Coordinates of C-alpha atoms in Angstrom, one line a residue:
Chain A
X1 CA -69.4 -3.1 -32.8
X2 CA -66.3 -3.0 -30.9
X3 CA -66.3 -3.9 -27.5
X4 CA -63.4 -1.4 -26.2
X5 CA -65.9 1.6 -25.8
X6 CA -69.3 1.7 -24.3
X7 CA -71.7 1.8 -26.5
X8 CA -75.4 3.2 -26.2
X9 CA -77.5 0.5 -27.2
X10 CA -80.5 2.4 -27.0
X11 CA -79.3 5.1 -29.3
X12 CA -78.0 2.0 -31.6
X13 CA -81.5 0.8 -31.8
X14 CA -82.8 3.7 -33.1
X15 CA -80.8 4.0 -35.4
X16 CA -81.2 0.7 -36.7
X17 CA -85.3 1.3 -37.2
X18 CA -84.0 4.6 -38.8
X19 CA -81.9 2.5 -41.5
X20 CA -85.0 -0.3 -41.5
X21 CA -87.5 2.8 -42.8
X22 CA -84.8 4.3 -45.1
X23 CA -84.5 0.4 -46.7
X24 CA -88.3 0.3 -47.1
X25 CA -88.6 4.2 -48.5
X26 CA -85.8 3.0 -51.0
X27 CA -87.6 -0.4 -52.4
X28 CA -91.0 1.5 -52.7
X29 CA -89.7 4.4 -54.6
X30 CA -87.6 1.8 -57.1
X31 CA -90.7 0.0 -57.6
X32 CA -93.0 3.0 -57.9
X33 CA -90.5 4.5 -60.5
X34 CA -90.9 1.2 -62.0
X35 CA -94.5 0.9 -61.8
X36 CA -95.3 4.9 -63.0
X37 CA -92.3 4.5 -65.5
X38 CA -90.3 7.1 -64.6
X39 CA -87.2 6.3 -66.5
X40 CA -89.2 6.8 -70.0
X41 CA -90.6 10.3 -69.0
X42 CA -87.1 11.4 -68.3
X43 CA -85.2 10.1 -71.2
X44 CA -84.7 6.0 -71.1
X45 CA -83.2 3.0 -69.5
X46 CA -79.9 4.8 -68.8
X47 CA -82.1 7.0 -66.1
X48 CA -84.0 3.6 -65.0
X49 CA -80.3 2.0 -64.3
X50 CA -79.1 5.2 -62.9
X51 CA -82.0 5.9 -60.6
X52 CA -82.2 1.8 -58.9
X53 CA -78.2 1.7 -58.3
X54 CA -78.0 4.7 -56.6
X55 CA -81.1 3.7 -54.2
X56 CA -79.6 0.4 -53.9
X57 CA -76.1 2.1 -53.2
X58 CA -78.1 4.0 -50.2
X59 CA -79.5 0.5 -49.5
X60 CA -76.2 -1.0 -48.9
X61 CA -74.5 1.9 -47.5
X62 CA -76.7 1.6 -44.8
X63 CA -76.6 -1.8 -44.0
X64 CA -72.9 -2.4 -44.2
X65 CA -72.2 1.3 -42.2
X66 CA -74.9 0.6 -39.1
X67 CA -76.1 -3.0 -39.5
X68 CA -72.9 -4.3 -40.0
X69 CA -72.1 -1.7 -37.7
X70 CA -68.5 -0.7 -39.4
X71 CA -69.3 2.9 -38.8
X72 CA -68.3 2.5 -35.2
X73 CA -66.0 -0.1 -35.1
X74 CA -62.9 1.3 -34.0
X75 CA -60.7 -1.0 -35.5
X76 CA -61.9 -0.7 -38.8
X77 CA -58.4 -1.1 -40.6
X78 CA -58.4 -5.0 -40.9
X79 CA -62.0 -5.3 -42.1
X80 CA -61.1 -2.1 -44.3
X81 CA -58.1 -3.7 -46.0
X82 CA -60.1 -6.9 -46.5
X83 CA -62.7 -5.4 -48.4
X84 CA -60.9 -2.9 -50.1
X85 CA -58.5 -5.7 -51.7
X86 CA -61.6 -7.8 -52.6
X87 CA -63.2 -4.9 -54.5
X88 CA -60.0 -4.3 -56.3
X89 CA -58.9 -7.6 -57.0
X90 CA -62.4 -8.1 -58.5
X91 CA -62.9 -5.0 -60.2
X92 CA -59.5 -5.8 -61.7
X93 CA -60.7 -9.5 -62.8
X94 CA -63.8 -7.9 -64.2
X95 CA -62.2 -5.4 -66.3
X96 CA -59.9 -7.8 -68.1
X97 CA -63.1 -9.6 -69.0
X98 CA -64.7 -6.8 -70.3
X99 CA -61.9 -5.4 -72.2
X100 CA -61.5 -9.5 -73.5
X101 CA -65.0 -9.1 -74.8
X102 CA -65.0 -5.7 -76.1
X103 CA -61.9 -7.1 -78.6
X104 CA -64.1 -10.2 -79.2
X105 CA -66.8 -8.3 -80.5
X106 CA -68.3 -8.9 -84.1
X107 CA -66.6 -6.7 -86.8
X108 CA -63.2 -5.9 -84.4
X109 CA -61.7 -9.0 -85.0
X110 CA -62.1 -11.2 -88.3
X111 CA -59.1 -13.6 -87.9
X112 CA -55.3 -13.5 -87.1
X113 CA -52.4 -12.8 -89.8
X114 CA -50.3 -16.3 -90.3
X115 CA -47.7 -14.5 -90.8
X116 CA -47.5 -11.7 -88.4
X117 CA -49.6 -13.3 -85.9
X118 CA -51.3 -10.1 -85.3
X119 CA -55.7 -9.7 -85.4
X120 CA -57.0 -8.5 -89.0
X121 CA -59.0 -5.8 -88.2
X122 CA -61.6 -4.2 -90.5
X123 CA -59.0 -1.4 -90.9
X124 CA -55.6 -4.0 -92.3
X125 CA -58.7 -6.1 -93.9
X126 CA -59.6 -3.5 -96.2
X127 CA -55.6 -2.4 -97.0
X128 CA -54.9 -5.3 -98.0
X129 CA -57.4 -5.9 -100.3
X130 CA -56.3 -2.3 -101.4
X131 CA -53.1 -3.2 -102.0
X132 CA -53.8 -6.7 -103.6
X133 CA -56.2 -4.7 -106.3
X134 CA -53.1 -2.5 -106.8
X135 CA -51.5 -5.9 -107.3
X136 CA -53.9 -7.2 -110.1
X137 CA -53.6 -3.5 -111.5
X138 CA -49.9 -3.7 -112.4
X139 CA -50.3 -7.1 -114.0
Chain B
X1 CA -57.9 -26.6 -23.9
X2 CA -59.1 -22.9 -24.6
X3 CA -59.7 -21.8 -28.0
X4 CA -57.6 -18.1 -28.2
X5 CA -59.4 -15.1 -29.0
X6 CA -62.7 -16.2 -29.4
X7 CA -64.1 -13.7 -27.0
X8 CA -61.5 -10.6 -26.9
X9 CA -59.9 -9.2 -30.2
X10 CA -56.2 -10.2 -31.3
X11 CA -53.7 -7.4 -31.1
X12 CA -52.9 -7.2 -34.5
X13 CA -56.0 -7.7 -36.2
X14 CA -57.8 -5.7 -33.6
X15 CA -60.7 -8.3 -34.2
X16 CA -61.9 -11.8 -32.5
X17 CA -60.9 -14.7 -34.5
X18 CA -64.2 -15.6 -35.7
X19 CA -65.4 -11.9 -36.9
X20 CA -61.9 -11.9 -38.8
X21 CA -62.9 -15.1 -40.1
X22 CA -66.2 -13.9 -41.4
X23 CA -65.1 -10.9 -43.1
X24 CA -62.8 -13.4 -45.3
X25 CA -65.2 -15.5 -46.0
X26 CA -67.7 -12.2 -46.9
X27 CA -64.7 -11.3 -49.0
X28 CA -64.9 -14.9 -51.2
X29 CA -68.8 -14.2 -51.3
X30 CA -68.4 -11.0 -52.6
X31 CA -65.8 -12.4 -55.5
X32 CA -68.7 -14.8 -56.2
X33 CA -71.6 -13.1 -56.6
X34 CA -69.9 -10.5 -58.0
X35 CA -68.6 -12.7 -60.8
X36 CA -72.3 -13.8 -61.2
X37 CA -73.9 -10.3 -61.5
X38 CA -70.6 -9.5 -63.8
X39 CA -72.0 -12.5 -65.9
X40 CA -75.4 -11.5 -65.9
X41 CA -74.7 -8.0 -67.1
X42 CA -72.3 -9.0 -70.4
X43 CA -74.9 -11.5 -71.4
X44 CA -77.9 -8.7 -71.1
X45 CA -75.2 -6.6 -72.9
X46 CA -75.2 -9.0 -75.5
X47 CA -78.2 -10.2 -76.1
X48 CA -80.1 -10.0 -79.3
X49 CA -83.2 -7.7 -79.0
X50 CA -86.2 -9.0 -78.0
X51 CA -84.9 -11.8 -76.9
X52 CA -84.5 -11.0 -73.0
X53 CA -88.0 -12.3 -71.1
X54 CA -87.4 -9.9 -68.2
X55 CA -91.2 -9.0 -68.3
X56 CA -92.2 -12.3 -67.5
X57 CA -91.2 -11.6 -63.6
X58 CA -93.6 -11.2 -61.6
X59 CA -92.8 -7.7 -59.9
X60 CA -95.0 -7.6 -56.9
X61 CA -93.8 -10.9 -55.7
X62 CA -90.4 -9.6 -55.9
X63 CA -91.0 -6.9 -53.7
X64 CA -93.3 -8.4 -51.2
X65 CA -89.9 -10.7 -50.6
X66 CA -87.6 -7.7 -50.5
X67 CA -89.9 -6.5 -47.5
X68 CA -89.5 -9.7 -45.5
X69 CA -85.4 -9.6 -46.2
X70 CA -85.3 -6.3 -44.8
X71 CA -87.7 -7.0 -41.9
X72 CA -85.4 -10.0 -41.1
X73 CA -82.3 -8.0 -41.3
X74 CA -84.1 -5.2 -38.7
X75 CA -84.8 -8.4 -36.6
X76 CA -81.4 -10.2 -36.3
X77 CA -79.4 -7.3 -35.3
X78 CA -81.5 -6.6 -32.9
X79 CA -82.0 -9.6 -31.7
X80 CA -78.0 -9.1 -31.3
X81 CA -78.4 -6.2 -29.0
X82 CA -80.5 -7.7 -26.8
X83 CA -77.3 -9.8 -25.7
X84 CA -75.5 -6.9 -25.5
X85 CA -77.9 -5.6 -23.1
X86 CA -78.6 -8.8 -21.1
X87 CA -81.8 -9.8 -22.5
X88 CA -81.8 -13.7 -23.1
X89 CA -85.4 -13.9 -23.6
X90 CA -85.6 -10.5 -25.9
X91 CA -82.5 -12.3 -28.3
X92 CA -84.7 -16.0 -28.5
X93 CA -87.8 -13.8 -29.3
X94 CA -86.3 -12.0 -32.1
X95 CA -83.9 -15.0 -33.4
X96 CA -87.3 -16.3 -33.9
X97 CA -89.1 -13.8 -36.1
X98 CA -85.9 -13.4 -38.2
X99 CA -86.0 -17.3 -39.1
X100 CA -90.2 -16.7 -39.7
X101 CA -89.5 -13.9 -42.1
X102 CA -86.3 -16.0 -43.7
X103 CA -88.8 -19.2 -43.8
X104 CA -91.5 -16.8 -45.7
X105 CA -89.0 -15.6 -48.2
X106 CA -88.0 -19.7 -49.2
X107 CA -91.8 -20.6 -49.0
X108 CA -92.8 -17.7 -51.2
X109 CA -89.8 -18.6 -53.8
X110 CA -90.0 -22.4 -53.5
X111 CA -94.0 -23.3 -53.2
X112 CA -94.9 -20.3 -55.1
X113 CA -92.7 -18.2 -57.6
X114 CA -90.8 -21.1 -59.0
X115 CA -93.5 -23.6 -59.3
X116 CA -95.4 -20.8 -61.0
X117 CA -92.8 -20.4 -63.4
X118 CA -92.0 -24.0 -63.9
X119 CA -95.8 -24.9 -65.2
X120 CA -96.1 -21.6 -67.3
X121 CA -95.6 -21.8 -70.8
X122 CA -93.9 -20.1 -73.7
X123 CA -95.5 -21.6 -77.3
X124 CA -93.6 -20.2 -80.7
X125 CA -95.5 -22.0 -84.0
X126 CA -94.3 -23.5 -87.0
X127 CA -95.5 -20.3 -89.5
X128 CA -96.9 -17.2 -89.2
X129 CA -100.5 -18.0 -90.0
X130 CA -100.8 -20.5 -87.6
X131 CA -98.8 -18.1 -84.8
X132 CA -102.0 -15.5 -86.2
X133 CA -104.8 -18.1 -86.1
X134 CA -104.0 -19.0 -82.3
X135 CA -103.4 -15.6 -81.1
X136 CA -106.7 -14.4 -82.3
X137 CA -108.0 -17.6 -80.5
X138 CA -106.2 -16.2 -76.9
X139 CA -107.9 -12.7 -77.6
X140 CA -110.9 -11.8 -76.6
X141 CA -111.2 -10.0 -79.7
X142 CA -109.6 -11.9 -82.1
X143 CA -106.2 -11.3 -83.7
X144 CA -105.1 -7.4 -83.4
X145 CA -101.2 -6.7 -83.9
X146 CA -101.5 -4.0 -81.8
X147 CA -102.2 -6.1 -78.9
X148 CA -99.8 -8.5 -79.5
X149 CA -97.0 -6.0 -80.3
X150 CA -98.2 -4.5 -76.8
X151 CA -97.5 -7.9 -75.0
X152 CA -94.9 -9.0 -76.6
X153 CA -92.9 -5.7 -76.1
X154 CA -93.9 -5.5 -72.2
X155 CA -92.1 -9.0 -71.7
X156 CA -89.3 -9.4 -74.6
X157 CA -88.5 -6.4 -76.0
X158 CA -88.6 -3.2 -73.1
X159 CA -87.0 -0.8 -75.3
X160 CA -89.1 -1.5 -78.6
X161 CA -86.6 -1.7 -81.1
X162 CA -87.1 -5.5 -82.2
X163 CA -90.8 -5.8 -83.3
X164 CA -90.1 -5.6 -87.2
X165 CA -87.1 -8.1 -86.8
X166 CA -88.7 -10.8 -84.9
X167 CA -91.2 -12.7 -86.8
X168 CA -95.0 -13.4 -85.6
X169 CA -94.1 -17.1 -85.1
X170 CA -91.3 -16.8 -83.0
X171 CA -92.9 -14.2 -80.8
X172 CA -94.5 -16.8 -78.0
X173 CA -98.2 -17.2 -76.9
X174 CA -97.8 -18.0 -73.0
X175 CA -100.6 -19.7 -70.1
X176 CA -100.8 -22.3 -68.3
X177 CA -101.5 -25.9 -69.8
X178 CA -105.3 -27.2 -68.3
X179 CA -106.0 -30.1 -70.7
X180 CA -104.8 -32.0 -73.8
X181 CA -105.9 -34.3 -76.5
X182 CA -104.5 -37.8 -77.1
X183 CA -104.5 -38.8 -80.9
X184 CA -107.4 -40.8 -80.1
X185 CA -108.8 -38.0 -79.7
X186 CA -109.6 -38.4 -76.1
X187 CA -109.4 -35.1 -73.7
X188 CA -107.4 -35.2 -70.0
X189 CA -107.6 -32.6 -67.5
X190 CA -104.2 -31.7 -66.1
X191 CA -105.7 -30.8 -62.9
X192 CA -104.0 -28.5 -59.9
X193 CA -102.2 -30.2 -57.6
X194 CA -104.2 -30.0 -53.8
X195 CA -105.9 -27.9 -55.5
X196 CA -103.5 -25.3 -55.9
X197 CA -103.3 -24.1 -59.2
X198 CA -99.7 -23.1 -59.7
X199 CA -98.6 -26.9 -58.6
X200 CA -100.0 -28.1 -62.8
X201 CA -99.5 -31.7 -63.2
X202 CA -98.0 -30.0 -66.5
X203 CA -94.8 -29.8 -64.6
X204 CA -91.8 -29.0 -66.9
X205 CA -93.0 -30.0 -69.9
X206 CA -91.1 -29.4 -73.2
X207 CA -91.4 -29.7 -76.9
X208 CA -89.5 -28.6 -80.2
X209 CA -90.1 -30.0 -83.4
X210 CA -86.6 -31.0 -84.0
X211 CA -86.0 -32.9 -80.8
X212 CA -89.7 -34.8 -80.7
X213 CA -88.8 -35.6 -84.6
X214 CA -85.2 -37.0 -83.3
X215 CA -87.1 -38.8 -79.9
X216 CA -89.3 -40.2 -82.4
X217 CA -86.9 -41.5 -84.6
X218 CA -84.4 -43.2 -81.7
X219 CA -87.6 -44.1 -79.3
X220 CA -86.4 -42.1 -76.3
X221 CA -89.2 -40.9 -73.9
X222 CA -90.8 -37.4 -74.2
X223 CA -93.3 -36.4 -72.2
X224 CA -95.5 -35.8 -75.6
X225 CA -94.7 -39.0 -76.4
X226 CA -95.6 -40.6 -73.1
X227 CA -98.7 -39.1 -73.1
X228 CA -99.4 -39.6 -76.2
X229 CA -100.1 -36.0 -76.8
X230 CA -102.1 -34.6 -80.1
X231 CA -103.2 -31.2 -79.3
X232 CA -102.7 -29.3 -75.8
X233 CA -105.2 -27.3 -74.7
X234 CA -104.3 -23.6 -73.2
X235 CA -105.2 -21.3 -70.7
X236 CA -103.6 -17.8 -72.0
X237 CA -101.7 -16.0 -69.5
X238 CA -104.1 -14.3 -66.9
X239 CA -104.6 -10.8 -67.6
X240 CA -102.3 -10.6 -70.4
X241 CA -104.2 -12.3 -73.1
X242 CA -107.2 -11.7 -71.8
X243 CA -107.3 -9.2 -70.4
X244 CA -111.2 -8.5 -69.9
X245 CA -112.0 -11.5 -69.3
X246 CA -111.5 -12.0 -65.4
X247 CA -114.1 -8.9 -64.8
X248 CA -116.3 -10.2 -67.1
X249 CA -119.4 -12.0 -66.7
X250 CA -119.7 -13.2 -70.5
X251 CA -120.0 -16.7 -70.4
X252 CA -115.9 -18.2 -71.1
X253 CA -115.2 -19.6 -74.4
X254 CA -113.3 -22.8 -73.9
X255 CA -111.3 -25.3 -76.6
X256 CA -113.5 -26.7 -79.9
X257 CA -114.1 -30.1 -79.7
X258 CA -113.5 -30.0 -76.1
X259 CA -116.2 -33.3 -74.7
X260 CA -115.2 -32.6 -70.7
X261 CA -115.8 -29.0 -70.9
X262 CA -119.1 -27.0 -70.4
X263 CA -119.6 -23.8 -72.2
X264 CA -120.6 -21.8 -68.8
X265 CA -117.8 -22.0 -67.6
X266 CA -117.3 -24.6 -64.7
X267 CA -114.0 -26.5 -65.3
X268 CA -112.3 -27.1 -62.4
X269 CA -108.7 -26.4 -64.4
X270 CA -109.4 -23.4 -66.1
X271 CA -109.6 -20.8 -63.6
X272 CA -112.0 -18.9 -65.3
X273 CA -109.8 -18.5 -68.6
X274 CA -110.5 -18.5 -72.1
X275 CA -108.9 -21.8 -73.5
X276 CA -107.1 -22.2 -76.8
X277 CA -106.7 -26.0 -78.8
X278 CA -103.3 -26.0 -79.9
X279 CA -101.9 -29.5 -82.3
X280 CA -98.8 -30.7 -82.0
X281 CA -97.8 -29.9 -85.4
X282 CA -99.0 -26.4 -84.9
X283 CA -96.2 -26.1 -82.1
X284 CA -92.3 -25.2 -83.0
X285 CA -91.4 -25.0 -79.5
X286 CA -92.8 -25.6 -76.1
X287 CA -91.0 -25.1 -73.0
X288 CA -92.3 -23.6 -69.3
X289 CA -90.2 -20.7 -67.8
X290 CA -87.2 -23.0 -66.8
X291 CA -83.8 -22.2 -66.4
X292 CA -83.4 -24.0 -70.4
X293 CA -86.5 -21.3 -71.4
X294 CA -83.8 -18.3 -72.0
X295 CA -80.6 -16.8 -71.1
X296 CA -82.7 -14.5 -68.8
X297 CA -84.2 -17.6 -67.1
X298 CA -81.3 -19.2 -66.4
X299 CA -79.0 -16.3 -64.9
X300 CA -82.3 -16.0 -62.9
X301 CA -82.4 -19.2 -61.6
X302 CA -78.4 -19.4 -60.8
X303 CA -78.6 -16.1 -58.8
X304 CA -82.0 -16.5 -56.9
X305 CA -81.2 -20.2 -56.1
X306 CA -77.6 -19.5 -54.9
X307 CA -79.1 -16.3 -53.1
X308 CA -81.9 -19.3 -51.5
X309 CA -79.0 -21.3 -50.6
X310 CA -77.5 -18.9 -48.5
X311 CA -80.8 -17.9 -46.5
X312 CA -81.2 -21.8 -45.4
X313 CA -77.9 -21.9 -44.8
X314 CA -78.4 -19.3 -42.5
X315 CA -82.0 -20.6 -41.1
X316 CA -79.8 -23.6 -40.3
X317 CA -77.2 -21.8 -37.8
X318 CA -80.1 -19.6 -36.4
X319 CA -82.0 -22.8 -35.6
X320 CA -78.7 -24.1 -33.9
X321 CA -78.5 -20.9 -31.5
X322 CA -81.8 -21.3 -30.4
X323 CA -80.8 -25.2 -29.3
X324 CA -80.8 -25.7 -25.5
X325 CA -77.0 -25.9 -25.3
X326 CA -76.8 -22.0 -26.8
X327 CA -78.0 -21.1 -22.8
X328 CA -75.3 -23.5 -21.7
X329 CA -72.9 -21.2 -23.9
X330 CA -74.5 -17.9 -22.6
X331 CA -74.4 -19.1 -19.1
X332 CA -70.7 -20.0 -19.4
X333 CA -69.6 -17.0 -21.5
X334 CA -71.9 -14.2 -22.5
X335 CA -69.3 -12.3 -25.0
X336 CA -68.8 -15.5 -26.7
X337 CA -72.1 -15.9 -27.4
X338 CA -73.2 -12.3 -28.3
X339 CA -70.3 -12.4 -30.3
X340 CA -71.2 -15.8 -32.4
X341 CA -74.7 -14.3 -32.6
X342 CA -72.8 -11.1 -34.4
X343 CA -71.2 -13.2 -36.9
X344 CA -74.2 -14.9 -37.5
X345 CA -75.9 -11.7 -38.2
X346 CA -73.0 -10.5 -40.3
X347 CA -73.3 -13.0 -43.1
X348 CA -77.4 -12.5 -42.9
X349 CA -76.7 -8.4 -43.3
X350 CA -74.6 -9.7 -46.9
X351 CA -77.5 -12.1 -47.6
X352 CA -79.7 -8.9 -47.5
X353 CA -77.5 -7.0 -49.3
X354 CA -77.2 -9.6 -52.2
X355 CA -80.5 -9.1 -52.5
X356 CA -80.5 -5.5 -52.6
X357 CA -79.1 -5.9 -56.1
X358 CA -80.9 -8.6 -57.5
X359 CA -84.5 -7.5 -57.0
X360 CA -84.1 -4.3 -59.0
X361 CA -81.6 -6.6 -61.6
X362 CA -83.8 -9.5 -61.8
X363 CA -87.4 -8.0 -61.3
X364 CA -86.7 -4.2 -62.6
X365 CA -84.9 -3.4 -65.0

């Protein structure tokens, strides 16, 4: 909270018990869904995934935005650009990995030409052999 | 010498040193348990069906400890507030309950979840006849596929797609480990510690053929080996295996051969369980639910324990505001302690919020 306007405290506090109930709602209804499986009645894990990240979002919203108290702060640009950067830096980080791992996958890549250097995909893999048949054909 | 803006904000960051300071470090815990849910998600991506023993959480626990996080979270800010509004006594009063709840939350995860976890076991067999012969030992009503492919589906495989792959002996039968034979054929209880079931003297305990045939060969020290260990004798997995059984007044069936134990039912170990008699050569692998059980178990373990890290971490500085020189600080300066008391209670807000994620991760879905 910054300290260069006056704040009601009073008001603060209620809203704090506010955010306390909404993070108690949140967990029983992600473990009720769980418990009545929810997910499977509407179509399957995506749903179950879907459904506990966005009452976790609401979760953390909350938290960071009156616990944290950033919705008031007044000089929210430092923390801001702190956060934001992190996000990005990571999300960035992440990404790479995940792209790493999607070319990784079994069946994209078998091994790397010696002489171009480039990955033999299941595509090139099965030209070549193609073209070596045609090979054996001409002799 | 005075230390510069520990009580009003810097110019250009519009912030006291100390909150800047937090937010930077919040920022580096961020990149780190980001990295580790990251992890956790590409190897759940990629794990091979029925292979990931998310069922084996239990659930309630879970949330019982989400309720305390959040009550502490309610607690510490506003324990902060009662600075702000020149309540001394109202702050220590609160401080307190927040490091009761954070105290309940290790207690619960260190005396109770993990020791749970660390003396239940996971047994896959040599071949499928033996896998069938013990099942049908564990239920009530002998061996039924349908129940097993119900069990085994509830805590390997949630999206039934890997029952046909997965072979009957490599699809576990799990308890708790109450006796075992030496191969002079002599039973030993393997008692609760203090009582207290969950703290099994059968702490840890592992077994694989290939490993105990490798120990055996080079003489290095197994814990079958130590003990000499024949046959094991079980206790299947409350209310999984046996279901019925804890409603039931129908005398227990225990373990053939089993000298120590009488047939109505009053071994100390047991807990009221039916009991299965399981060789050693019957056994492929035997390990308890330990970070080495599964990929699962040990993503779980790295998260959860860092995640337990951070809340006595933060027990530890809440302890150290509540030490007679913090009224000395108050006294002298009450912004600069209201405002260490608001870092304090930022990094126990991302505490919370870490945990946010990994109940419904780790215990849901």
């Amino acid at each position: 909270m910054s300290d260069d306007h006056k704040t009601d405290y009073d008001q603060l506090k209620k809203q704090i018990n506010a955010v306390g109930i909404v993070l108690i709602v949140g967990t029983a209804l992600t473990f009720a869904a769980d418990l009545f499986h929810v997910a499977d009645h509407l179509g399957g894990f995506g749903y179950a995934v879907l459904m506990a990240m966005f009452v976790a979002i609401i979760k953390a919203t909350g938290v960071v935005a009156v616990f944290m108290h950033i919705w008031w702060d007044s000089k929210l640009k430092t923390i801001s650009w702190t956060m934001l950067c992190t996000f990005f830096f990571f999300a960035g980080m992440m990404g790479l990995t995940v792209l790493g791992e999607q070319w990784r996958k079994p069946g994209n890549i078998h091994e790397f030409d010696a002489n171009t250097g480039l990955p033999i995909t299941k595509e090139s893999k099965d030209a070549s052999e193609n073209g070596q048949l045609g090979d054996k054909g001409d002799e | 010498m005075e230390i510069p803006y520990a009580e009003k904000p810097r110019e250009d960051t519009g912030l006291y040193n100390g909150k800047a300071g937090i937010w930077l470090f919040l920022a580096s815990e961020v990149m780190l348990f980001g990295a580790l849910f990251s992890a956790y998600v590409l190897l759940r991506v990629g794990a091979d069906p029925g292979t990931w023993s998310l069922g084996l959480m239990n659930k309630w626990v879970g949330a019982f400890n989400t309720l305390i996080l959040i009550a502490s979270s309610v607690t510490v800010v506003l324990a902060w507030i009662c600075l702000k509004q020149d309540d001394f006594a109202g702050f220590r009063r609160l401080q307190w309950w927040t490091i009761i709840f954070a105290a309940a939350f290790l207690v619960v995860k260190w005396s109770y979840e993990w020791p749970a976890k660390f003396t239940h076991y996971d047994i896959t067999f040599t071949s499928n006849e033996v896998a069938r012969k013990h099942m049908g030992a564990a239920l009530p009503g002998g061996f039924s596929e349908e129940s097993v492919k119900d069990i085994w589906q509830k805590r390997y495989d949630p999206h039934k797609k890997a029952w046909s792959d997965v072979e009957l002996k490599d699809k576990p039968l799990d308890g708790h480990i109450v006796g075992y034979w030496d191969k002079e054929g002599k039973h030993h209880e393997v008692g609760a510690v203090l009582g207290v079931p969950f703290w099994s003297k059968a702490w840890l305990w592992r077994f694989s053929q290939p490993s105990e045939k490798k120990a055996d060969e080079a003489g290095t020290p197994t814990t079958f080996r130590k003990y000499n260990i024949a046959a094991i004798e079980l206790a299947p997995a409350h209310g999984v295996w046996d279901k019925d059984r804890a409603s039931s007044k129908k005398p227990r069936r225990v373990a053939e051969d089993h000298e120590n134990h009488k047939h109505d039912g009053d071994s100390s170990s047991a807990h009221g369980h039916n009991t299965v008699k399981i060789p050693r050569e019957d056994i492929q692998r035997l390990t308890s639910f330990d970070p080495g059980h599964s990929t699962f178990f040990a993503t779980y373990y790295t998260m959860t324990g860092l995640h337990a890290l951070h809340v006595l971490g933060g027990i530890f500085v809440m302890l150290y505001h509540l030490l007679p020189i913090s009224r000395r600080v108050w006294t002298e300066s009450k912004d600069r302690f209201a405002n260490r008391i608001e870092i304090t209670g930022l990094f126990w807000h991302f505490v919370d919020l870490v945990w946010i994620f990994l109940f419904p991760i780790l215990y849901l879905l």
